[in-house]
XYZ file of C-alpha atoms in Angstrom:
451
model
C 109.508 14.098 79.182
C 112.317 15.045 81.417
C 111.672 18.666 80.205
C 107.961 18.492 81.369
C 109.010 17.046 84.745
C 111.404 19.930 85.252
C 108.755 22.443 84.436
C 106.251 20.821 86.849
C 109.043 20.964 89.592
C 109.708 24.421 88.996
C 106.013 25.277 89.026
C 105.814 23.499 92.583
C 108.703 25.433 93.903
C 107.309 28.772 92.552
C 103.899 28.174 94.260
C 105.732 27.141 97.403
C 107.653 30.429 97.308
C 104.545 32.506 96.883
C 102.986 30.696 99.979
C 106.090 31.510 101.918
C 106.002 35.127 100.804
C 102.410 35.371 102.029
C 103.414 34.158 105.627
C 102.984 36.677 108.305
C 106.682 36.855 109.324
C 106.374 39.420 111.985
C 103.937 37.340 113.941
C 106.491 34.584 114.008
C 109.074 36.692 115.871
C 109.264 35.947 119.531
C 107.830 38.213 122.202
C 110.917 39.766 123.293
C 111.873 40.957 119.629
C 108.474 42.475 119.281
C 108.794 44.412 122.575
C 112.096 45.710 121.392
C 110.557 46.938 118.081
C 107.611 48.561 119.992
C 110.273 50.483 122.166
C 111.142 52.552 118.893
C 107.783 53.897 118.438
C 106.125 56.898 119.783
C 104.280 55.824 123.009
C 100.808 56.399 121.386
C 101.544 54.129 118.402
C 102.896 51.617 120.708
C 99.687 51.413 122.819
C 97.610 51.463 119.614
C 99.001 48.135 118.562
C 96.641 46.514 121.097
C 94.467 46.276 118.179
C 96.857 43.883 116.300
C 96.034 40.441 117.552
C 99.664 39.312 117.566
C 100.992 42.110 119.659
C 98.111 42.282 122.328
C 99.245 43.843 125.421
C 102.888 43.503 124.633
C 103.302 47.309 124.628
C 102.909 47.214 128.471
C 106.613 45.553 128.468
C 108.440 48.218 126.673
C 111.372 49.493 128.518
C 111.515 52.888 127.216
C 108.584 55.322 128.149
C 108.752 58.684 126.198
C 105.837 60.974 126.882
C 106.049 64.278 124.739
C 103.130 66.431 124.314
C 103.887 68.028 120.922
C 104.190 64.300 119.523
C 101.150 63.203 121.254
C 99.175 66.107 119.821
C 100.088 65.737 116.064
C 97.315 66.124 113.735
C 97.837 62.803 112.124
C 97.532 61.227 115.591
C 93.787 62.442 115.729
C 92.189 62.615 112.213
C 89.001 64.460 112.163
C 89.138 65.284 115.936
C 89.786 69.009 117.051
C 91.235 69.200 120.307
C 90.980 72.499 122.052
C 94.126 74.124 123.568
C 92.606 74.055 127.117
C 91.955 70.238 126.691
C 95.792 69.459 126.127
C 96.782 69.085 129.758
C 93.811 67.126 130.981
C 94.089 64.756 127.783
C 97.647 64.262 128.025
C 97.762 63.792 131.751
C 95.105 61.153 131.632
C 97.006 59.244 128.846
C 99.978 59.094 130.914
C 98.198 57.962 133.769
C 96.474 55.148 132.028
C 99.774 54.092 130.364
C 101.663 53.886 133.778
C 98.786 51.992 135.435
C 98.852 49.295 132.930
C 102.663 49.131 132.381
C 104.355 45.807 133.650
C 107.988 46.391 132.537
C 110.820 46.279 135.023
C 113.270 47.700 135.074
C 112.569 50.928 132.886
C 115.677 51.906 130.756
C 114.545 55.436 129.974
C 111.574 57.452 131.380
C 111.167 60.688 129.584
C 108.489 63.669 130.357
C 108.677 66.549 127.746
C 106.011 69.373 128.081
C 106.826 71.992 125.382
C 103.551 73.261 124.011
C 101.424 73.428 127.083
C 99.971 76.215 129.399
C 98.910 75.454 132.849
C 96.455 77.681 134.353
C 96.649 78.534 138.236
C 93.678 76.112 139.014
C 95.445 72.967 137.497
C 98.984 73.756 138.758
C 98.759 71.955 141.805
C 97.073 68.895 140.324
C 99.706 69.002 137.540
C 102.468 69.054 139.865
C 101.248 66.356 141.950
C 100.895 64.207 138.882
C 104.334 64.807 137.716
C 105.618 64.014 141.162
C 103.758 60.473 141.236
C 105.192 59.813 137.604
C 108.624 60.383 138.688
C 108.225 58.103 141.700
C 106.804 55.522 139.233
C 109.930 55.670 137.325
C 112.272 55.430 140.492
C 110.194 52.584 141.643
C 110.740 50.657 138.357
C 114.555 51.210 138.881
C 115.050 53.749 135.905
C 118.416 54.124 134.251
C 117.680 57.320 132.490
C 115.282 60.147 133.750
C 114.343 63.255 131.930
C 111.759 65.977 132.884
C 111.621 68.848 130.729
C 109.156 71.892 130.728
C 108.755 75.069 128.674
C 106.501 76.575 131.276
C 107.179 80.030 132.976
C 106.961 80.467 136.723
C 106.556 76.784 137.145
C 108.233 75.370 140.194
C 108.469 71.620 140.883
C 110.413 70.424 143.936
C 111.984 67.189 143.163
C 110.940 64.245 145.061
C 113.742 63.051 147.462
C 113.621 59.492 146.312
C 115.397 60.677 143.026
C 118.521 61.534 145.142
C 118.695 58.086 146.617
C 118.367 55.982 143.482
C 121.154 53.175 143.106
C 120.022 52.448 139.628
C 120.140 56.086 137.802
C 122.985 56.501 135.199
C 121.469 59.700 133.733
C 119.393 62.460 135.161
C 118.210 65.435 133.349
C 115.843 68.026 134.707
C 114.612 71.535 133.523
C 112.780 74.154 135.669
C 112.742 72.695 139.069
C 113.970 73.255 142.535
C 116.338 71.022 144.726
C 116.239 71.669 148.392
C 115.827 69.999 151.969
C 117.853 66.679 151.004
C 119.228 65.204 154.065
C 120.904 62.322 152.110
C 122.204 62.000 148.525
C 123.125 58.502 147.356
C 123.360 58.040 143.756
C 126.308 55.558 143.270
C 125.657 54.742 139.581
C 125.104 58.368 138.170
C 127.407 59.240 135.208
C 125.563 62.419 133.779
C 123.716 65.131 135.551
C 121.976 67.995 133.502
C 120.261 70.823 135.185
C 118.764 73.657 133.231
C 116.997 76.590 135.011
C 117.184 74.837 138.257
C 117.139 76.586 141.522
C 119.825 75.194 143.991
C 121.953 76.497 146.812
C 125.632 76.306 146.900
C 125.724 74.084 149.885
C 122.956 71.864 148.400
C 124.743 71.458 145.195
C 127.870 70.373 146.899
C 125.832 67.517 148.794
C 124.508 66.487 145.442
C 127.991 66.260 143.925
C 129.285 64.618 147.060
C 126.665 61.986 146.675
C 127.517 61.027 143.242
C 130.854 59.272 143.292
C 130.739 57.893 139.596
C 129.638 61.196 138.023
C 131.645 61.902 134.856
C 129.496 64.555 132.991
C 127.822 67.701 134.568
C 125.613 70.204 132.556
C 124.507 73.253 134.257
C 122.538 76.026 132.366
C 121.449 78.983 134.384
C 121.307 77.433 137.858
C 119.778 79.847 140.200
C 121.210 80.416 143.669
C 124.373 78.698 142.518
C 127.127 81.369 142.300
C 130.230 79.081 143.346
C 131.093 76.095 141.489
C 133.779 74.199 143.446
C 134.375 70.348 143.416
C 137.463 68.188 143.392
C 135.550 65.114 142.436
C 138.243 63.189 140.385
C 135.683 61.481 138.228
C 133.899 64.484 136.802
C 135.762 65.040 133.600
C 133.282 67.220 131.418
C 131.557 70.484 132.500
C 129.048 72.178 130.318
C 128.288 75.636 131.850
C 126.156 78.476 130.926
C 125.593 81.156 133.648
C 124.552 84.607 134.655
C 125.628 84.491 138.140
C 128.710 82.418 138.621
C 131.512 84.129 140.734
C 133.857 81.223 141.439
C 135.044 78.310 139.139
C 137.402 75.847 140.812
C 137.282 72.394 139.276
C 140.952 71.267 139.205
C 140.241 67.682 137.701
C 137.993 68.736 134.705
C 139.294 67.535 131.299
C 136.538 69.042 129.048
C 134.995 72.517 129.582
C 132.253 74.166 127.588
C 131.641 77.645 128.944
C 129.325 80.469 128.014
C 129.323 83.342 130.534
C 126.915 86.460 130.671
C 128.742 89.986 130.757
C 127.742 90.472 134.443
C 129.139 87.151 135.410
C 132.591 87.775 133.845
C 133.074 91.201 135.373
C 133.266 89.300 139.006
C 134.261 85.844 137.890
C 137.201 84.480 139.951
C 138.664 81.245 138.256
C 140.688 79.429 140.883
C 141.777 76.264 139.090
C 140.810 74.475 135.904
C 144.396 73.523 135.062
C 143.619 69.992 134.019
C 141.508 71.145 131.043
C 142.544 69.492 127.799
C 139.689 70.367 125.688
C 137.704 73.774 126.036
C 134.774 75.426 124.152
C 134.464 79.114 125.061
C 131.120 80.513 123.968
C 130.165 84.282 124.915
C 132.936 85.488 127.087
C 133.429 89.120 126.735
C 136.548 89.382 128.773
C 138.734 86.603 127.358
C 141.625 87.390 129.630
C 139.765 86.168 132.531
C 140.258 82.787 131.304
C 143.008 82.508 128.677
C 145.636 82.146 131.163
C 143.905 79.174 132.847
C 143.679 77.116 129.632
C 147.239 77.379 128.398
C 147.732 73.604 128.883
C 144.828 72.840 126.746
C 145.112 70.934 123.499
C 141.932 71.498 121.844
C 140.287 74.895 121.855
C 137.132 76.321 120.405
C 136.516 79.944 120.517
C 133.192 81.531 119.295
C 133.159 85.222 117.928
C 132.130 86.578 121.397
C 135.552 86.467 122.758
C 137.207 88.217 119.765
C 136.650 91.923 119.846
C 139.051 93.850 117.920
C 139.460 96.698 120.385
C 140.238 94.105 123.064
C 142.961 92.609 121.239
C 144.893 95.627 120.607
C 146.118 95.277 124.144
C 145.938 91.684 124.868
C 149.079 89.637 125.723
C 148.580 86.046 124.979
C 150.711 83.639 127.063
C 152.544 80.738 125.359
C 150.169 77.862 125.199
C 150.048 74.085 124.312
C 147.165 74.313 122.041
C 147.307 71.733 119.241
C 144.004 72.341 117.516
C 142.116 75.818 117.467
C 138.770 76.212 115.982
C 137.437 79.709 115.990
C 134.392 81.626 114.640
C 135.194 85.064 113.659
C 133.679 88.295 111.817
C 135.742 90.169 109.396
C 136.849 92.858 111.961
C 138.122 90.194 114.291
C 141.006 88.807 112.292
C 143.514 90.944 113.931
C 142.498 88.740 117.195
C 143.521 85.551 115.689
C 146.742 86.692 114.252
C 148.180 87.733 117.685
C 146.951 84.576 119.253
C 148.783 82.553 116.443
C 152.036 84.017 117.462
C 151.620 82.461 120.853
C 150.877 78.932 119.489
C 154.031 77.198 119.078
C 152.711 73.820 119.295
C 149.555 74.402 117.002
C 149.002 71.643 114.379
C 145.476 72.392 113.225
C 143.625 75.685 112.749
C 140.087 75.687 111.792
C 138.364 79.064 111.103
C 134.679 79.794 110.456
C 134.442 83.255 108.625
C 131.647 85.799 108.602
C 131.444 88.809 106.813
C 129.825 91.844 107.915
C 127.888 94.501 105.983
C 130.330 97.401 106.237
C 133.823 98.206 105.145
C 136.903 97.916 107.415
C 140.219 99.466 107.693
C 142.603 96.726 107.010
C 145.791 98.900 107.707
C 146.300 97.569 111.343
C 145.651 94.107 110.099
C 147.956 94.476 107.379
C 150.826 95.833 109.973
C 150.103 92.818 112.070
C 150.652 90.429 109.460
C 153.731 92.003 107.933
C 155.938 91.492 110.903
C 158.108 88.220 110.887
C 156.679 85.128 112.384
C 157.349 81.406 112.116
C 154.609 78.858 113.186
C 156.708 75.471 113.186
C 154.056 72.905 113.821
C 151.052 74.143 112.111
C 150.143 71.476 109.316
C 146.558 72.037 108.205
C 144.540 75.260 107.920
C 140.849 74.999 107.098
C 138.554 77.969 106.590
C 134.771 77.753 106.279
C 133.603 81.050 104.512
C 130.031 81.647 105.516
C 130.064 84.448 103.053
C 131.964 85.961 100.108
C 135.821 85.677 100.895
C 136.839 89.024 102.438
C 139.981 91.058 102.166
C 140.944 89.883 105.963
C 140.521 86.300 104.903
C 142.987 86.815 102.030
C 145.459 88.452 104.596
C 145.288 85.653 106.922
C 145.630 83.085 104.089
C 148.800 85.136 103.116
C 150.211 85.212 106.578
C 149.648 81.462 107.077
C 151.269 80.562 103.822
C 154.295 82.892 104.684
C 154.679 81.797 108.470
C 153.998 78.099 108.319
C 157.024 76.208 107.267
C 155.691 72.723 107.824
C 152.117 73.581 106.385
C 150.736 70.585 104.487
C 147.258 71.589 103.571
C 145.219 74.815 103.375
C 141.647 74.339 102.732
C 139.204 77.207 101.782
C 135.478 76.015 101.733
C 133.648 78.860 99.794
C 130.036 79.520 100.301
C 129.553 79.634 96.544
C 127.323 82.743 96.553
C 129.469 84.898 94.249
C 131.528 82.837 91.631
C 133.257 86.033 90.326
C 134.585 87.206 93.742
C 135.530 83.493 94.443
C 137.749 83.475 91.084
C 139.494 86.661 92.198
C 140.177 85.274 95.663
C 141.640 82.156 94.115
C 143.843 84.260 91.692
C 145.458 86.394 94.402
C 145.683 83.336 96.597
C 147.864 81.218 93.972
C 150.341 84.516 93.847
C 151.218 84.259 97.489
C 154.768 83.146 98.347
C 154.952 79.792 100.479
C 157.192 78.921 103.115
C 156.386 75.137 102.785
C 157.141 73.595 99.481
C 154.748 70.774 100.202
C 151.752 72.642 100.875
C 148.666 71.981 98.787
C 146.042 74.726 98.615
C 142.550 73.492 98.068
C 139.586 75.792 97.127
C 136.544 73.825 97.122
C 137.263 70.750 95.341
C 140.198 72.252 93.390
C 143.883 72.025 94.318
C 146.283 74.772 93.435
């Protein structure tokens, strides 16, 4: 009898559980949670949730508005509908206008306009620019915190509305292909990151912008036309990401992090007055390495791409004593002599990371062998990591031999092979294991094997 009662009780619980599983739990969530969920959807999908009774017009309250043309015109968004290319701008701008007209959310956390797959004809250009300015003003009026406008349109000039530069709510600002001029006042007290790419701005106007951003911490400048002098002493700006063809003066004494990529014509006339506070630097393409090396002696973390390490240049280079603790460098086979000469000037180096590429030609290793055979002690180096982007080359083998012989406190040498030629890898390991080691505690790791 008790068994029958238990079975009936279990059956009731099972039916109740099935009824609970059939509940629409999503609809039971409060509006605030549903709006937060909608903010992660592409804007077109968020708008289309109006067709779901529970969601209704909740999409009009989302705090992030991302308008991306390439996302909007994905084929799966328009099944069975063919949209001609010349209809892209009218259709997309109409969509943006309607969304902004119905949107009710204040404040807007992020407003993004991204046009990467459009072609604006001359007849539509003026109307298109007017729309964009209106949309930017809309975002500023909604107390936007992050504003990003990006174009991949040639010969497209957008003069930024002045209201952008008096916003007290903006925290991040990013613009591509625009022009900044005629500003009588700049007052962006909350701005912490400013990113400008292919932007036209004069030296004086840029100084006014920087002066009006007392909280600015990070600055990204990529090919700013009209700007050939970068001089600021703002104590809060700690990070600069710079790509330039025209820069002639670099004077930023309070920087802590510098990413720099310069064109050949820039470097020939570049005057570096002061970057003495830099502690972390990434040097991209800088053909005249001596223009900057003396200014980054006090840095602790340095990453250098292959453009700085030309073998012919390093024959005559005198590298000053530095405080570098971590060096990450990208090299081709014929550039190893550069790193070997640099290593002799790094008494504080603790970590070396080398990304090695092999060129499709043979090299004379006589000069490199001579360089590596002369006595050297690197006292602090503890870890050497080499990423082989091709078959391990003879230059890499000589560098490994030099490191094992010179680093008296070396704890670990890691070789990460490309695994494209197992036979060559095996030969490399066999030679590697035969080299004398200055440190008795060093572990040599090739792939996942320890030797």
